[in-house]
Amino acid sequence: MTHTFLYSTNELFPLFSFYHVLLLTFFFGAAVWMIRHADFIRQPKASRAIRLTLIITIIAQQFMLYGWYYANGAFDVHDALPLYPCRLSTLFVLLLLIRMNDKFFPVVFYWGIVGAVLAMLSPDTEGIGFPNIMFIQFFLGHGALLLGTVFLAITSNYRPTFKGLRTTYFFSFIYFVAMLALNQSIGSNYAYLSTLPPSPFLEGLPAFPIYVPFLLMTMFLLFYGIYAAHRAWYKRFAPEKLPISM
């Protein structure tokens, strides 16, 4: 059984095949359910249970990920460090589940939602499918990232502000510059800033380094889209809850 989880070579399913859509429906549906039942999520008993479940899930996912690297002799600084946006965001969510920090949460909010959704729409599992643990940890981790971000937003009554968006832009810019420098220094591909991942959504982009500003611009536009959508929704359906601060 352990050998199957660590070394099976089944290929990843095609994008938007039945099993892919099934997984997307489960995780995206769970996020929508949490939003629609926010009052229930905020109840102390439910909140504690969900928080503990998310903490255990993320810790288990981390053991799966690095256990796979170790078992396959694949751990090296060029790929295995927790420096990809989603890996960083997952660790940030874990820390915020343990101890909330309202000042830093805006960064996690945008990174968590955009990163988890894009990753699950076009999964990068080294081409490995179920039941390999690399496949399992990928969807478990990104699902927990999405649901953890939504949970933290609900329980902290988070309302996106333009100040929070600016903070996210600043942090993201510093991060991408740092990863560009690191990638050039050690030959890595953190944040996919050296080589684009295989994805139909990225086809047609020019080669490195020309695609980098396009990638950053797309991410920043997605962040703004989330901010604008939230404000539009609250303005129409709950103007009394709209943040006074832009």
XYZ file of C-alpha atoms in Angstrom:
246
model
C 0.000 0.000 0.000
C 2.796 2.438 0.943
C 4.612 1.582 -2.297
C 1.442 2.393 -4.269
C 1.035 5.796 -2.624
C 4.676 6.778 -3.076
C 5.676 5.225 -6.375
C 2.556 4.610 -8.514
C 2.961 6.047 -12.004
C -0.636 6.508 -13.123
C -0.937 9.600 -15.284
C -2.897 12.683 -14.269
C -6.418 12.820 -15.674
C -7.086 15.143 -18.651
C -8.176 18.666 -17.751
C -11.916 18.979 -17.145
C -12.453 15.254 -17.438
C -15.140 13.678 -15.258
C -12.865 13.168 -12.234
C -11.333 16.617 -12.530
C -14.761 18.266 -12.647
C -15.845 16.090 -9.712
C -12.966 17.368 -7.580
C -13.575 20.977 -8.645
C -17.273 20.638 -7.828
C -16.475 19.266 -4.374
C -14.003 21.958 -3.326
C -15.687 24.924 -5.013
C -19.054 23.688 -3.782
C -17.701 23.438 -0.229
C -16.456 27.037 -0.453
C -19.853 28.252 -1.674
C -21.576 26.280 1.093
C -19.377 27.932 3.713
C -20.187 31.391 2.343
C -23.932 30.681 2.250
C -23.849 29.322 5.819
C -21.534 31.952 7.292
C -23.660 32.373 10.434
C -23.353 28.659 11.163
C -19.590 28.744 10.487
C -19.193 31.539 13.063
C -20.859 29.531 15.842
C -18.177 28.600 18.409
C -18.663 24.825 18.232
C -18.713 24.689 14.424
C -15.851 27.171 14.160
C -13.610 25.133 16.469
C -14.361 21.894 14.609
C -13.691 23.375 11.167
C -10.559 25.185 12.343
C -9.130 21.992 13.854
C -10.006 19.980 10.742
C -8.230 22.508 8.497
C -5.145 22.591 10.745
C -4.874 18.791 10.765
C -5.465 18.631 7.000
C -2.720 21.144 6.199
C -0.216 19.489 8.535
C -1.012 16.084 7.010
C -0.609 17.540 3.507
C 2.820 18.916 4.400
C 3.949 15.497 5.627
C 2.635 13.922 2.410
C 4.424 16.436 0.191
C 7.819 16.227 1.861
C 7.438 12.514 2.468
C 7.072 12.086 -1.293
C 10.147 14.218 -1.940
C 12.179 12.199 0.559
C 10.977 8.776 -0.608
C 11.696 9.606 -4.242
C 15.053 11.258 -3.556
C 13.681 14.436 -5.110
C 14.274 16.937 -2.327
C 16.495 19.781 -3.501
C 16.579 23.549 -3.221
C 15.575 23.995 -6.861
C 12.008 22.764 -6.371
C 11.214 21.491 -2.886
C 11.430 24.656 -0.787
C 8.071 26.159 0.281
C 8.569 29.198 -1.940
C 5.866 28.729 -4.548
C 2.942 31.133 -3.947
C 0.483 28.388 -2.981
C 2.942 26.640 -0.672
C 3.669 29.902 1.082
C -0.032 30.765 1.247
C -0.846 27.358 2.729
C 1.699 27.879 5.507
C 0.352 31.398 6.088
C -3.189 30.005 6.372
C -1.973 27.394 8.858
C -0.376 30.087 11.021
C -3.471 32.305 10.826
C -5.716 29.388 11.777
C -3.596 29.040 14.902
C -3.317 32.780 15.551
C -5.143 35.341 13.428
C -3.368 38.481 12.215
C -5.782 40.978 10.674
C -3.017 43.169 9.249
C -1.471 40.372 7.182
C -4.671 38.555 6.225
C -5.409 40.698 3.108
C -2.316 39.252 1.408
C -3.369 35.710 2.309
C -6.940 36.441 1.199
C -5.987 37.353 -2.366
C -3.124 34.888 -2.698
C -5.159 32.037 -1.223
C -8.228 32.425 -3.407
C -6.482 33.185 -6.690
C -3.703 30.648 -6.142
C -5.966 27.774 -5.076
C -8.513 28.308 -7.849
C -5.939 28.620 -10.634
C -3.950 25.634 -9.345
C -6.965 23.341 -9.185
C -8.210 24.457 -12.604
C -4.849 23.502 -14.113
C -3.129 21.111 -11.656
C 0.641 20.652 -11.682
C 1.274 17.273 -10.036
C 4.421 16.383 -11.993
C 2.008 14.595 -14.353
C 1.239 12.041 -11.628
C -2.311 10.860 -10.997
C -4.227 8.980 -8.300
C -3.380 7.134 -6.044
C 0.105 8.648 -5.858
C 0.503 10.773 -2.760
C 1.749 13.695 -4.874
C -1.682 13.832 -6.515
C -3.532 13.440 -3.209
C -1.532 16.125 -1.396
C -1.923 18.539 -4.308
C -5.721 18.610 -4.176
C -5.833 18.203 -0.406
C -3.453 21.153 0.057
C -5.062 23.481 -2.475
C -8.536 22.549 -1.272
C -7.509 23.340 2.310
C -5.934 26.577 1.092
C -9.172 27.688 -0.545
C -11.450 26.586 2.291
C -9.058 27.873 4.952
C -8.982 31.304 3.312
C -12.773 31.414 3.070
C -13.088 30.236 6.681
C -10.723 32.929 7.967
C -12.546 35.595 5.966
C -15.885 34.495 7.442
C -14.788 34.140 11.059
C -12.883 37.453 11.031
C -15.717 39.283 9.217
C -13.159 40.390 6.639
C -14.203 43.066 4.156
C -11.745 43.851 1.334
C -10.453 47.422 1.306
C -8.296 49.237 -1.212
C -5.652 49.607 1.486
C -5.503 45.835 1.815
C -5.278 45.501 -1.965
C -2.361 47.952 -2.063
C -0.617 45.971 0.684
C -1.091 42.809 -1.385
C 0.312 44.485 -4.495
C 3.373 45.701 -2.595
C 4.043 42.336 -0.911
C 3.508 40.482 -4.196
C 5.874 42.748 -6.113
C 8.622 42.280 -3.510
C 8.038 38.520 -3.558
C 8.215 38.245 -7.352
C 11.390 40.342 -7.534
C 12.979 38.158 -4.837
C 11.980 34.952 -6.667
C 13.323 36.282 -9.965
C 16.658 36.949 -8.294
C 16.691 33.552 -6.539
C 15.768 31.680 -9.715
C 18.557 33.347 -11.650
C 20.980 32.612 -8.821
C 20.323 28.894 -8.269
C 18.535 27.855 -11.474
C 15.142 27.232 -9.849
C 11.655 28.021 -11.100
C 9.840 29.346 -8.038
C 6.616 31.197 -8.839
C 7.065 29.799 -12.376
C 9.106 32.874 -13.239
C 11.715 30.949 -15.256
C 9.519 28.455 -17.097
C 5.747 28.436 -17.351
C 3.909 25.344 -16.112
C 2.066 23.244 -18.711
C -1.368 24.859 -18.841
C -3.823 25.624 -21.649
C -4.486 28.963 -19.945
C -0.888 30.036 -20.519
C -0.483 28.929 -24.112
C 0.511 31.699 -26.458
C 2.531 33.661 -23.918
C 6.022 34.645 -25.070
C 9.149 32.973 -23.686
C 11.121 34.106 -20.620
C 11.657 36.877 -19.680
C 8.974 38.561 -21.805
C 6.094 36.613 -20.240
C 6.966 37.677 -16.676
C 5.279 41.125 -16.762
C 2.228 39.549 -18.436
C 2.046 36.986 -15.622
C 2.299 39.640 -12.916
C -0.237 41.881 -14.631
C -2.694 39.001 -14.847
C -2.292 38.207 -11.146
C -2.777 41.842 -10.157
C -5.889 42.101 -12.343
C -7.325 38.979 -10.704
C -6.655 40.485 -7.267
C -8.451 43.654 -8.312
C -11.309 41.605 -9.762
C -11.889 39.937 -6.399
C -11.769 43.305 -4.635
C -14.191 44.926 -7.101
C -16.587 41.963 -7.044
C -16.749 42.025 -3.232
C -17.421 45.746 -3.109
C -20.074 45.508 -5.830
C -21.835 42.689 -3.963
C -21.836 44.486 -0.609
C -22.866 47.763 -2.220
C -25.916 46.109 -3.748
C -26.975 43.611 -1.083
C -25.434 44.795 2.201
C -24.358 48.456 1.941
C -24.365 48.791 5.723
C -21.489 46.269 5.876
C -19.386 47.975 3.218
C -16.066 49.133 4.705
C -15.900 52.869 5.288
C -12.183 52.797 4.497
C -11.349 52.347 0.830
